[in-house]
Coordinates of C-alpha atoms in Angstrom, one line a residue:
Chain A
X291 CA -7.2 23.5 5.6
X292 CA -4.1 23.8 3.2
X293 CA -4.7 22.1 0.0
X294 CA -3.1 18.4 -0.1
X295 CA -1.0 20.0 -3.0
X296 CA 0.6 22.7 -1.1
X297 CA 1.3 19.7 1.8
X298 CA 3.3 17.9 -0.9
X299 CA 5.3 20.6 -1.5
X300 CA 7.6 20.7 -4.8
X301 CA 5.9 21.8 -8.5
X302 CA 6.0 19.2 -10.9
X303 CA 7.5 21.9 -13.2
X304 CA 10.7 22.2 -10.3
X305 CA 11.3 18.0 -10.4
X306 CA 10.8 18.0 -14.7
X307 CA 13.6 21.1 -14.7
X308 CA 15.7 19.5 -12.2
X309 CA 16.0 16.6 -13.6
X310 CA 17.0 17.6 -16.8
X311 CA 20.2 20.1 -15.6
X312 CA 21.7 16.8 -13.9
X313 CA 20.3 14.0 -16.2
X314 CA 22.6 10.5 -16.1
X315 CA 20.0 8.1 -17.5
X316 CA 19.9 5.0 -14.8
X317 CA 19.7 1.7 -16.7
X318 CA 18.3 -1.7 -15.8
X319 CA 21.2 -4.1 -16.5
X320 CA 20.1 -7.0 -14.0
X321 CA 16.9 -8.1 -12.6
X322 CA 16.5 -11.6 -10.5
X323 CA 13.6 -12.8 -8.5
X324 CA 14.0 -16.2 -6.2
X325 CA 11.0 -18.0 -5.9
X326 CA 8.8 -16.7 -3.0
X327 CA 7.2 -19.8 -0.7
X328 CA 7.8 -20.6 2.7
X329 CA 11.9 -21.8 3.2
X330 CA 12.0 -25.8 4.7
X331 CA 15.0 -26.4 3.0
X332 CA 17.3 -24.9 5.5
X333 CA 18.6 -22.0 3.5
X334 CA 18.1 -18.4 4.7
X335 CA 18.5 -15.3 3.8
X336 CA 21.7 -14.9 3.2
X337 CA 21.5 -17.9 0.5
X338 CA 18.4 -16.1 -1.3
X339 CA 20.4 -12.8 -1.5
X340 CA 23.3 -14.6 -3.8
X341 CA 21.1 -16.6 -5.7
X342 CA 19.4 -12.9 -7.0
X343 CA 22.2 -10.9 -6.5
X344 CA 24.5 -13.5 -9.1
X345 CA 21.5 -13.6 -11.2
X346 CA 21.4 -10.2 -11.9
X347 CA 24.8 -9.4 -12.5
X348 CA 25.0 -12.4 -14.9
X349 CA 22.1 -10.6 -16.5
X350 CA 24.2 -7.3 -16.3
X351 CA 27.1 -9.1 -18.2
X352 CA 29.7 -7.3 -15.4
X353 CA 31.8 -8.4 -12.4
X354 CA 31.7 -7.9 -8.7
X355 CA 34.1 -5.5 -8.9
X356 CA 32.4 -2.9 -10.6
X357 CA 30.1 -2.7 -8.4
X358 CA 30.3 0.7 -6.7
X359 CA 27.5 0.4 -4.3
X360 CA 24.7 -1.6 -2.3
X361 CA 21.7 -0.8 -1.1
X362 CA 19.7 -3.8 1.0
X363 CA 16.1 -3.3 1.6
X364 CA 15.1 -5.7 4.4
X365 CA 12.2 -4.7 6.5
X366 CA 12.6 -5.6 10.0
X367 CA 15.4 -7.1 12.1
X368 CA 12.8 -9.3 13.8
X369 CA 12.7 -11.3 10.8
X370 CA 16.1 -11.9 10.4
X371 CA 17.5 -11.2 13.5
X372 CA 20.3 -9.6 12.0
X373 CA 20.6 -6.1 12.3
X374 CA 23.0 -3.8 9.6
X375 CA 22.5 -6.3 6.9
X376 CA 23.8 -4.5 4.2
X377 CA 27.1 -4.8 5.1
X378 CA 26.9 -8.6 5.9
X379 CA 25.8 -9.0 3.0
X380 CA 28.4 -6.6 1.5
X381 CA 30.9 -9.0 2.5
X382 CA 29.2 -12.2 1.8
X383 CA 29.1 -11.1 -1.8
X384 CA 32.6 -10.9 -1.5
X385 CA 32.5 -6.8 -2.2
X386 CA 33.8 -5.2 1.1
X387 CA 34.8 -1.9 0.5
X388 CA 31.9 -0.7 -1.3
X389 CA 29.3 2.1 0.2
X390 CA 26.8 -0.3 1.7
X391 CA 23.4 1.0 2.8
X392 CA 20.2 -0.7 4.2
X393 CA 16.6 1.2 3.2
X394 CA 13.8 0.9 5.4
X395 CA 10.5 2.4 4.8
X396 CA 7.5 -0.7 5.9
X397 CA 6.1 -2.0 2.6
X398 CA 8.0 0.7 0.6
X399 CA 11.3 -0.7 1.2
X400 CA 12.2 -2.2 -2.0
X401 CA 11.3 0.6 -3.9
X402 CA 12.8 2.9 -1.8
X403 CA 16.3 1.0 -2.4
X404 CA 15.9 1.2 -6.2
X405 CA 15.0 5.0 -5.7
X406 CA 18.5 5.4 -3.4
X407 CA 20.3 3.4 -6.1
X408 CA 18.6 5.8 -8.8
X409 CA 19.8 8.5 -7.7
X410 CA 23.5 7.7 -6.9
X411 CA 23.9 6.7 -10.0
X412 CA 22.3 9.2 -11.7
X413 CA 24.2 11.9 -9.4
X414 CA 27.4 10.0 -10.9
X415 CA 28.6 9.0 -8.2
X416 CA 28.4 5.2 -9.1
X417 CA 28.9 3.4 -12.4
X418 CA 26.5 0.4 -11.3
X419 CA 24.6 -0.4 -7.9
X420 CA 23.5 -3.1 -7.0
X421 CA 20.1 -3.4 -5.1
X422 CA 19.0 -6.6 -3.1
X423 CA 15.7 -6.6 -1.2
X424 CA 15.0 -9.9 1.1
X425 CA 13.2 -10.6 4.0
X426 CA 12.2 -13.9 5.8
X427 CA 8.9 -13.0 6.5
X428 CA 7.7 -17.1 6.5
X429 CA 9.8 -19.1 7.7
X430 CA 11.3 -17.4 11.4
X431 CA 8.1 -16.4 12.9
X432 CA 5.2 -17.6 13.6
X433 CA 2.0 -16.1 11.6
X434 CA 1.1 -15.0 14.8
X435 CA 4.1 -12.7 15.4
X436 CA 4.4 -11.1 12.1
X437 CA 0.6 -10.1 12.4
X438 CA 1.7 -8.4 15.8
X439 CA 4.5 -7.1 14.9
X440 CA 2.7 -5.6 11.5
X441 CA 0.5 -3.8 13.8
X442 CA 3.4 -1.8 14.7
X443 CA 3.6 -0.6 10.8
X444 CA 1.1 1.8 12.1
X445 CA 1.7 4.4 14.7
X446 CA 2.6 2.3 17.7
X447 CA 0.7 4.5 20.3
X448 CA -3.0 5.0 18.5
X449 CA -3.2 2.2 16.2
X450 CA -0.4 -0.6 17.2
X451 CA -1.7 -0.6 20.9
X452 CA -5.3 -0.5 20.2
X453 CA -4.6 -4.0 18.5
X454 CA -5.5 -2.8 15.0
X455 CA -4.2 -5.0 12.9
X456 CA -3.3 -4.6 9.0
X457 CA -6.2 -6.4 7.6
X458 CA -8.7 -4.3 10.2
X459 CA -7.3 -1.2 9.0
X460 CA -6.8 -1.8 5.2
X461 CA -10.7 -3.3 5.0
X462 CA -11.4 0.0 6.2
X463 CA -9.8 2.0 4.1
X464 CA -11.0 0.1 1.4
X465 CA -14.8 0.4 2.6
X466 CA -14.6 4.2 2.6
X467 CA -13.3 3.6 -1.2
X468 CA -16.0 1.3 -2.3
X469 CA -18.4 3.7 -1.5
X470 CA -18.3 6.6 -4.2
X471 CA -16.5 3.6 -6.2
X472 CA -19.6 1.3 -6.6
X473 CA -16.9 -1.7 -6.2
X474 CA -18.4 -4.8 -4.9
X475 CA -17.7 -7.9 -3.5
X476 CA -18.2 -9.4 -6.9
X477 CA -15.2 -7.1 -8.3
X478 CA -13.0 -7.9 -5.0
X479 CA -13.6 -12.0 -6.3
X480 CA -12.5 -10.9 -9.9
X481 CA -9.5 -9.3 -9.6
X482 CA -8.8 -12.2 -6.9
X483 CA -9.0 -14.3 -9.1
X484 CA -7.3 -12.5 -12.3
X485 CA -4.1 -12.1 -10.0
X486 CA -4.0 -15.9 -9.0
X487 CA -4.8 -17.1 -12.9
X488 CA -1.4 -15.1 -13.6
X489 CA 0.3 -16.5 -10.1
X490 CA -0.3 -20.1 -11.9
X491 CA 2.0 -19.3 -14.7
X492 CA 4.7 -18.3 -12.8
X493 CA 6.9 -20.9 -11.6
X494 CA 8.6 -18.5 -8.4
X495 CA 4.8 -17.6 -6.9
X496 CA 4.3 -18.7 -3.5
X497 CA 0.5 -19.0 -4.0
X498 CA -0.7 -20.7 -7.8
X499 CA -4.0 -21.5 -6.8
X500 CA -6.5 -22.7 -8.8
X501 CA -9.8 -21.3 -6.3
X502 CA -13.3 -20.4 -7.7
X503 CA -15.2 -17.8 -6.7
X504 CA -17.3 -20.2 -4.2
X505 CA -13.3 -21.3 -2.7
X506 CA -12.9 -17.2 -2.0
X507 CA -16.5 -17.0 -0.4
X508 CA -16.3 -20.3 1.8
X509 CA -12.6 -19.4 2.7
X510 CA -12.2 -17.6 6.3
X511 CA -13.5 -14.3 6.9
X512 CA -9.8 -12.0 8.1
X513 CA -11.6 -8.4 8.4
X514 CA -14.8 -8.4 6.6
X515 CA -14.9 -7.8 3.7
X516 CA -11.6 -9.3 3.5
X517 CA -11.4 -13.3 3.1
X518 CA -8.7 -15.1 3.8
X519 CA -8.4 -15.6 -0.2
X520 CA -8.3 -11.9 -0.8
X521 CA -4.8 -11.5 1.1
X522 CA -1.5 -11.9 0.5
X523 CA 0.9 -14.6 1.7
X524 CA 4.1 -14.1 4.3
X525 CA 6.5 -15.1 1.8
X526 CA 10.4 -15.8 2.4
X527 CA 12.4 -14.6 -0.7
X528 CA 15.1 -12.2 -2.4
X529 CA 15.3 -10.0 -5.2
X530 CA 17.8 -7.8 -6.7
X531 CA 18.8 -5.5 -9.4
X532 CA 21.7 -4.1 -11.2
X533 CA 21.4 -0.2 -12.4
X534 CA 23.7 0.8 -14.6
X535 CA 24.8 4.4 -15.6
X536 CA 24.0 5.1 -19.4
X537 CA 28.3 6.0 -19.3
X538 CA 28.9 2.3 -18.6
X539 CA 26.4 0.4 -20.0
X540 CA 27.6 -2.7 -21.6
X541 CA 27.5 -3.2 -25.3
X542 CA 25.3 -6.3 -25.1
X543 CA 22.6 -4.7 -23.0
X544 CA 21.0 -1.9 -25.1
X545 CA 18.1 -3.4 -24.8
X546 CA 18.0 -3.2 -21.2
X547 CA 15.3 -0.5 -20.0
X548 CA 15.3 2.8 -18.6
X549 CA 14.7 4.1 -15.7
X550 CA 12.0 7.2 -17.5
X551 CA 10.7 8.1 -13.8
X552 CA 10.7 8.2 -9.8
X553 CA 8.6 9.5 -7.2
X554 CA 7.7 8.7 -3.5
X555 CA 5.6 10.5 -1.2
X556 CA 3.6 10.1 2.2
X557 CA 0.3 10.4 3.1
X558 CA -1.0 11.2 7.0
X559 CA -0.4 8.2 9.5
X560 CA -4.0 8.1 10.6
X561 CA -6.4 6.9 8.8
X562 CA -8.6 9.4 10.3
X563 CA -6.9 12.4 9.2
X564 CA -6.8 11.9 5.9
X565 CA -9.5 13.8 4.2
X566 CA -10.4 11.3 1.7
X567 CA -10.1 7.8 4.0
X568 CA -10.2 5.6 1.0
X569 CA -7.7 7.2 -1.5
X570 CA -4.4 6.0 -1.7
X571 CA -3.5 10.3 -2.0
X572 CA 0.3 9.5 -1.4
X573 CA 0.6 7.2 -4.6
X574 CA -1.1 9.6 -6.6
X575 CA 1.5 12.2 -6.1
X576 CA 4.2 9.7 -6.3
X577 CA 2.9 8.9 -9.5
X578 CA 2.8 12.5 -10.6
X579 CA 6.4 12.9 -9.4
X580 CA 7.6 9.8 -11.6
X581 CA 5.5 10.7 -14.8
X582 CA 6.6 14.4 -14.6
X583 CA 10.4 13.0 -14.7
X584 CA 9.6 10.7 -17.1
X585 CA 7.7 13.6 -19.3
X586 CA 4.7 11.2 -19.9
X587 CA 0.8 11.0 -18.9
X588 CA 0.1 7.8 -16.6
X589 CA -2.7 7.0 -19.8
X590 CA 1.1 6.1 -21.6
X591 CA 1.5 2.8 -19.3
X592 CA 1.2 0.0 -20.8
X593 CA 2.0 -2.9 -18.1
X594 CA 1.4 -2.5 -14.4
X595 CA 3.2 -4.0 -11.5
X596 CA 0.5 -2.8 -8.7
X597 CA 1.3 -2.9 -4.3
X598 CA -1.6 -5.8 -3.7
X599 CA -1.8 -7.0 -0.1
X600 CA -5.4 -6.9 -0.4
X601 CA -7.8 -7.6 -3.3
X602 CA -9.5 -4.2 -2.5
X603 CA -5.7 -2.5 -2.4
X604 CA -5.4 -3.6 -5.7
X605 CA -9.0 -1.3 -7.0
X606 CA -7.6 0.9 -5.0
X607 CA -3.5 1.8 -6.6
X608 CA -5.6 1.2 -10.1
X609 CA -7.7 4.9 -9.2
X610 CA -4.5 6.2 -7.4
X611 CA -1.8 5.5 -9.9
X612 CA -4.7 7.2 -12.7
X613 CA -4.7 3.7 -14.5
X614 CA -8.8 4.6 -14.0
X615 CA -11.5 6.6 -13.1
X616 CA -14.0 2.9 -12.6
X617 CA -11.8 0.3 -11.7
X618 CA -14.9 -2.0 -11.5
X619 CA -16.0 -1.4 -15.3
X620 CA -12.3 -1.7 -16.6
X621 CA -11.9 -4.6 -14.6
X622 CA -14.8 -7.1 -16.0
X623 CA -14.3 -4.9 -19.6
X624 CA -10.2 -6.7 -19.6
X625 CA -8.4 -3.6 -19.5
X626 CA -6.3 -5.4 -16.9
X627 CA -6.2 -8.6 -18.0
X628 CA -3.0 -10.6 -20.0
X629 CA -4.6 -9.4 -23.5
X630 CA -5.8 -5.5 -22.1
X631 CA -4.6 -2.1 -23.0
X632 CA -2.6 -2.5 -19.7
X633 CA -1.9 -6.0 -18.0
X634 CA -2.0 -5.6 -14.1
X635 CA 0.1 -8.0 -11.9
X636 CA 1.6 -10.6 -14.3
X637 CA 3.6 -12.0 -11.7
X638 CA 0.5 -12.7 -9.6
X639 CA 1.1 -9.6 -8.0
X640 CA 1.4 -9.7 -3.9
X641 CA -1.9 -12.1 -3.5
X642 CA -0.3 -14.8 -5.8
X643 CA 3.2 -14.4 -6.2
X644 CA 3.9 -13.5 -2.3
X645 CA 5.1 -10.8 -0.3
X646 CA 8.8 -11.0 1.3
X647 CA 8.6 -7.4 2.6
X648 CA 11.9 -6.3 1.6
X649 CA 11.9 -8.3 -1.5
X650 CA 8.7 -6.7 -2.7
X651 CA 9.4 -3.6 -4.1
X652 CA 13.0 -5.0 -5.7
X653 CA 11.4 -7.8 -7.6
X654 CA 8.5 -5.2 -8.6
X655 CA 10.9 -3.5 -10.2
X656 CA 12.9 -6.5 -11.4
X657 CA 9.6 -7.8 -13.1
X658 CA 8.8 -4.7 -14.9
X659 CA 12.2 -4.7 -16.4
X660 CA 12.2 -8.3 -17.2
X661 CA 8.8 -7.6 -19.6
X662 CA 10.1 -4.7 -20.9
X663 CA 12.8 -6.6 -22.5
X664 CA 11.1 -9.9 -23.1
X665 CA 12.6 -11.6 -20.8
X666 CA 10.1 -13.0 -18.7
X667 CA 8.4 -16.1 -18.0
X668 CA 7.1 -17.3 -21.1
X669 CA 3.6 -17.9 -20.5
X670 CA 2.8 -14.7 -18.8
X671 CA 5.0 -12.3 -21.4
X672 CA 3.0 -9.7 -23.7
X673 CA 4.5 -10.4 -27.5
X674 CA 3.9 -6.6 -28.0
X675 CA 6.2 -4.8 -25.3
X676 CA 4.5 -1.3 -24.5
X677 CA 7.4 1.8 -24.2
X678 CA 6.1 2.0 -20.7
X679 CA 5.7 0.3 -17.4
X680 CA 5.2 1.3 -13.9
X681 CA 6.3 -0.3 -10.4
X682 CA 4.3 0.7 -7.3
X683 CA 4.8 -0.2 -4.0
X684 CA 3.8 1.0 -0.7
X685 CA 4.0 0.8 3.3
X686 CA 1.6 1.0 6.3
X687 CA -1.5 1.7 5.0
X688 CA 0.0 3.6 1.9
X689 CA 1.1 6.3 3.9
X690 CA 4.8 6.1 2.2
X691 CA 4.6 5.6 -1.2
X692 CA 7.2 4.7 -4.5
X693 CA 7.0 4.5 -7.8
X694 CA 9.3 3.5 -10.8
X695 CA 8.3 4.0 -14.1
X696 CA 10.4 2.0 -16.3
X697 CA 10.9 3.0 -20.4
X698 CA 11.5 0.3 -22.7
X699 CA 15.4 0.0 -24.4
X700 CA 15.6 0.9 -27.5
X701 CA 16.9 -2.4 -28.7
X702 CA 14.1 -4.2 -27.2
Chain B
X266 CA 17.0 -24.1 15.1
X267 CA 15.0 -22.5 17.5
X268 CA 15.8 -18.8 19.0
X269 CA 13.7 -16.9 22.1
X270 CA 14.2 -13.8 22.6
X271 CA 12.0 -11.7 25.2
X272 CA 12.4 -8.1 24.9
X273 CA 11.1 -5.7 28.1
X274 CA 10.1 -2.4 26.4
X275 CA 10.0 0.7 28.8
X276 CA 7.9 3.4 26.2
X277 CA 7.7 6.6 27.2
X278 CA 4.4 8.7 25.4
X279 CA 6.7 12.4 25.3
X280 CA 4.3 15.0 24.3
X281 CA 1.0 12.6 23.6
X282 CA 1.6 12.3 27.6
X283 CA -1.8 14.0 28.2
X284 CA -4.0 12.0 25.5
X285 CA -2.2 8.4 26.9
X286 CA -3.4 9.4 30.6
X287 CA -6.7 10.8 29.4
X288 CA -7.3 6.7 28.1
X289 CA -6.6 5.5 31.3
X290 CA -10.1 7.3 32.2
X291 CA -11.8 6.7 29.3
X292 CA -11.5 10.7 28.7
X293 CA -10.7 12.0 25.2
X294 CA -7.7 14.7 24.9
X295 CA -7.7 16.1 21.6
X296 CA -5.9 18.9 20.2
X297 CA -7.4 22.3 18.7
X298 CA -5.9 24.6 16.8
X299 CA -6.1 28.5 17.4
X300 CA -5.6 29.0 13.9
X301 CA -7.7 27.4 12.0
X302 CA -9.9 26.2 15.0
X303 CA -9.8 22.3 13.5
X304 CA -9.5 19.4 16.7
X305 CA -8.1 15.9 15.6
X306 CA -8.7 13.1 17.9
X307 CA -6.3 11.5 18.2
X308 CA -4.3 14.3 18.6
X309 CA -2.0 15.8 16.1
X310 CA 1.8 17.7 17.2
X311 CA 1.2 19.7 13.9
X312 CA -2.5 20.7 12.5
X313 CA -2.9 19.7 9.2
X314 CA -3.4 23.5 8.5
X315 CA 0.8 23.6 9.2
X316 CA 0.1 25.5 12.4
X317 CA 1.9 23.8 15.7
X318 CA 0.1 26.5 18.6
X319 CA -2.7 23.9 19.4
X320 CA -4.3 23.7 23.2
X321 CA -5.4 20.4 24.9
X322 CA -9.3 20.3 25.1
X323 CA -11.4 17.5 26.5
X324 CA -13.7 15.9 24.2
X325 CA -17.1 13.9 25.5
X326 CA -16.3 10.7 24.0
X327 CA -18.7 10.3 22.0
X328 CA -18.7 8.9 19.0
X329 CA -20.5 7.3 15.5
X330 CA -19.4 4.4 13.8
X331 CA -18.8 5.4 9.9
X332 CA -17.1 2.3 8.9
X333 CA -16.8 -1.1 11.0
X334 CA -14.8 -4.6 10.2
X335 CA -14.7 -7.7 12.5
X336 CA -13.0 -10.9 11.8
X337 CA -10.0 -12.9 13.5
X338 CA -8.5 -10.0 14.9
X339 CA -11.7 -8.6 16.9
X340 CA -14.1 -6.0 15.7
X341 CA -12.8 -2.4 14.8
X342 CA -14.1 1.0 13.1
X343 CA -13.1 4.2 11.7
X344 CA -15.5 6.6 14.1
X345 CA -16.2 10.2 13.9
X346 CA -16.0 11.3 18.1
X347 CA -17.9 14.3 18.8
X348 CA -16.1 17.5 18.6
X349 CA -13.6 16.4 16.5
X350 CA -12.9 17.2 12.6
X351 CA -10.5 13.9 11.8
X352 CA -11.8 10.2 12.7
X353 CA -10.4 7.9 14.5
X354 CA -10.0 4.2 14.4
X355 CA -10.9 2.1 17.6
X356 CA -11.6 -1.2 18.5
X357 CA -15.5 -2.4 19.2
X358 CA -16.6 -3.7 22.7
X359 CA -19.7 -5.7 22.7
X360 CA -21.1 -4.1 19.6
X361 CA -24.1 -5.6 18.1
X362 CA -24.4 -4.7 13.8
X363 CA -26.8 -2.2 14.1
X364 CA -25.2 0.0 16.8
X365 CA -23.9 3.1 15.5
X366 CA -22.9 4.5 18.9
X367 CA -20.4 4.5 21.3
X368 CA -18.8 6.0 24.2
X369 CA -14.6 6.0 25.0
X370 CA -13.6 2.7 27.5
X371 CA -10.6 3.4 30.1
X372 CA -8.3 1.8 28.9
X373 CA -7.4 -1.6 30.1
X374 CA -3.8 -2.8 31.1
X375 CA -0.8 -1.1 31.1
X376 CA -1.1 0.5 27.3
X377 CA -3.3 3.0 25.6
X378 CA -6.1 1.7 23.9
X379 CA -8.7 3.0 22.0
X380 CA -11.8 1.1 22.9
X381 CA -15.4 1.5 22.2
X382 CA -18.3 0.9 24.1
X383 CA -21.9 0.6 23.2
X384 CA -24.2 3.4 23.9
X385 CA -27.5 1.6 24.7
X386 CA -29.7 4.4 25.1
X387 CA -32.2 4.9 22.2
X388 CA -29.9 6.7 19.6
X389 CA -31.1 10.3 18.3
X390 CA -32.7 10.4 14.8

């Protein structure tokens, strides 16, 4: 067999070099979340997409107008039953004319969008993008529905027709980690349980819940060892960002962060195929990609915005994204608690916060750049910002993978 | 407001042709390579030695249970089918916890399912 590096393709050396002949440093100007919950209030999507579009480019401190391109990361039209929403949304935004693109890649979505909006402005070819992610994953189907139509994540004619569902696949996956891992059931209930403490404190999380270890273990078993308490919500929601070349970055906002790093990457659609079942391999390189653009080690991340569906996908990115080699010792030592060398999923992370597909990955992003300049809600930000944060989101059963590693602003 | 929509798929399996009929049987088409001589079940287009000359072969159907999880959704688990070098991830028919063994269902209905059956036999050592 080839080695899984050769697969991957490009040195790390190539992207560093690269990277530095054609560098126009991308800035975080604007970051809004909505709150993620289930919609009865007879908005939609369209609503949820101003409200964090405006947000952000209030935050940016510039107009419509010099906005030079969109990029919408939605999913799935069976959500919204709208297909080409980037330019419906182009125009309800009142910015027809721009270059309007929608980026589609499962989980990944979000971060794909912020990686397309990366790179056109750091090709120069647009002074500030606007990214929106949003998906009403709640509120227009039923549970049922999006659980079948999820099953299509996977390839349609092994996986999706066998009636393997996301949770089935995903608790297997994570048994074939929690084997040369020594995690436990114990450790699935304690970062459970970490995540939702932080959800509690944040006024937009779709899922604050105050549950006990004996709430997870009586609560429903999905696909053992998965409980219904260690998954994540549907959630309807937007989020959106403003990047900003360095060239026309606003006076006021020197404080806004950087973007230090990108990388994405896949992994083989079967679960079988992949050497290693349990290792998230395609987030690993992704991270390797980002930290080799960013010219750091991931040891030099201080705050982590981790892809959480699962309480066992949550061990799992920690190992992947090299934020450890024991997740289960760093975990009940507080390396990833609020007070640790590097907080994990202040927002509440995808368990507690809640998971609008295309929203994900955006408000990811839009959370790490919100800490990085202090800006976040009160009770969950650090008083002592770290340089560096990551993003990292995923789809299927990480077999496409993004990350964003985000660099504090100087003025921060 | 409310909104049905009923869509009628017509899905056609292309090159996986021979591995969607061999389900209909309960037989297992894989795919070998005559380069590096590997066999993923399912079937791969492209080894994951890079090589694309790979040759249908029939596989018993056979196969041991590595990892299994059951809840709401039924009962599945990544299986290792005899003959073949990658796993595979089926759904469980009728399996009690401490069968490890199991042998390829046809496939019922009109899609391609990969379905487990017990083997009830006394299992080798």
């Amino acid at each position: 067999m080839v080695p899984m590096a050769c697969v991957f393709g490009q040195s790390l050396e190539f992207i560093s070099e690269s990277l530095k002949m054609s560098r126009h440093d991308a800035i975080i100007t604007g970051a809004a979340l909505t709150p993620y919950n289930r919609r009865k209030d007879g908005t939609g999507f369209r609503d949820w997409s101003t409200d964090a579009f405006f947000d952000a480019l209030a935050m940016a401190e510039i107009a419509v107008s010099d906005i030079d391109a969109l990029f919408v990361a939605s999913e799935s039209d069976f959500f919204s039953m709208q297909l080409n929403p980037a330019s419906v949304l182009a125009t309800e935004l009142g910015m027809t004319g721009v270059s309007a693109t929608r980026c589609e890649g499962g989980g990944a979505s979000g971060q794909l969008a912020v990686h397309a909006a990366v790179n056109a402005v750091r090709s120069g070819s647009a002074r500030h993008v606007a990214v929106i992610g949003v998906d009403p994953s709640a509120s227009s189907l039923s549970g049922d529905a999006v659980r079948a139509l999820y099953g299509f994540s996977f390839d349609v004619w092994t996986d999706g027709f066998t009636g393997a569902t996301s949770s089935a696949l995903y608790a297997l996956s994570y048994q074939a980690f929690a084997q040369p891992y020594g995690t436990t059931d114990d450790d699935l209930t304690r970062i459970t349980l970490q995540t939702r403490s932080h959800a509690q404190k944040n006024p937009g999380a779709h899922l604050p819940l105050d549950s006990t270890a004996q709430d997870i273990a009586n609560s429903p078993m999905i696909a053992s060892p998965y409980r219904r308490l260690h998954c994540s919500p549907l959630s309807d929601g937007a989020a959106a960002l403003i990047i900003s070349g360095q060239a026309y970055l606003p006076q006021t906002r020197r404080s806004a962060p950087r973007v230090g790093g990108i990388g994405a990457a896949t992994d083989h659609m079967h679960l079988g195929a992949r050497p290693a079942p349990g290792d998230f391999v395609a987030k690993s390189v992704s991270m390797q990609r980002a930290c080799a653009q960013a010219g750091i080690t991931s040891d030099a991340i201080g705050l982590a915005e981790i892809y959480d569906p699962y309480a066992g996908a949550a061990l799992q990115g920690l190992v992947a994204l090299g934020l450890s080699d024991d997740p289960a010792r760093d975990l009940r030592s507080g390396v990833f608690g609020p007070m640790g060398r590097c907080p994990v999923n202040l927002s509440g992370g995808l368990m507690g916060q809640g998971a609008p597909v295309g929203a994900t990955g955006v408000g990811q992003t839009a959370t790490m750049a919100m800490l990085l300049e202090g800006r976040y809600h009160p009770d969950l930000q650090p008083h002592t910002l770290p340089r560096y944060g990551v993003a990292d989101t995923h789809g299927g059963l990480c077999t496409t993978a993004a990350v964003t590693i985000l660099e504090r602003g100087a003025g921060a | 407001m409310q909104y049905k929509l009923t869509l009628d798929y017509t899905l056609a399996p292309g090159w996986m042709r021979p591995y969607v009929d061999g389900l209909k049987t309960g037989q297992a088409l894989a795919r070998h390579c005559t380069a590096c001589k590997e066999t993923s079940f399912p079937p791969m287009r492209v080894c994951r030695c890079g090589d694309t000359q790979l040759d249908w072969v029939v596989l018993s159907g056979r196969a041991q249970v590595l990892f299994r999880t059951e809840g709401i959704d039924g009962a599945f688990a990544l299986v290792q089918f005899d003959g073949a070098d990658t796993r595979s991830v089926v759904s469980l028919d009728r399996f009690m916890p401490n069968t490890h063994h199991g042998h390829l269902a046809p496939s019922t209905g009109d899609v391609p399912r990969l379905c487990l059956h017990p083997i009830t036999e006394a299992e080798p050592t």
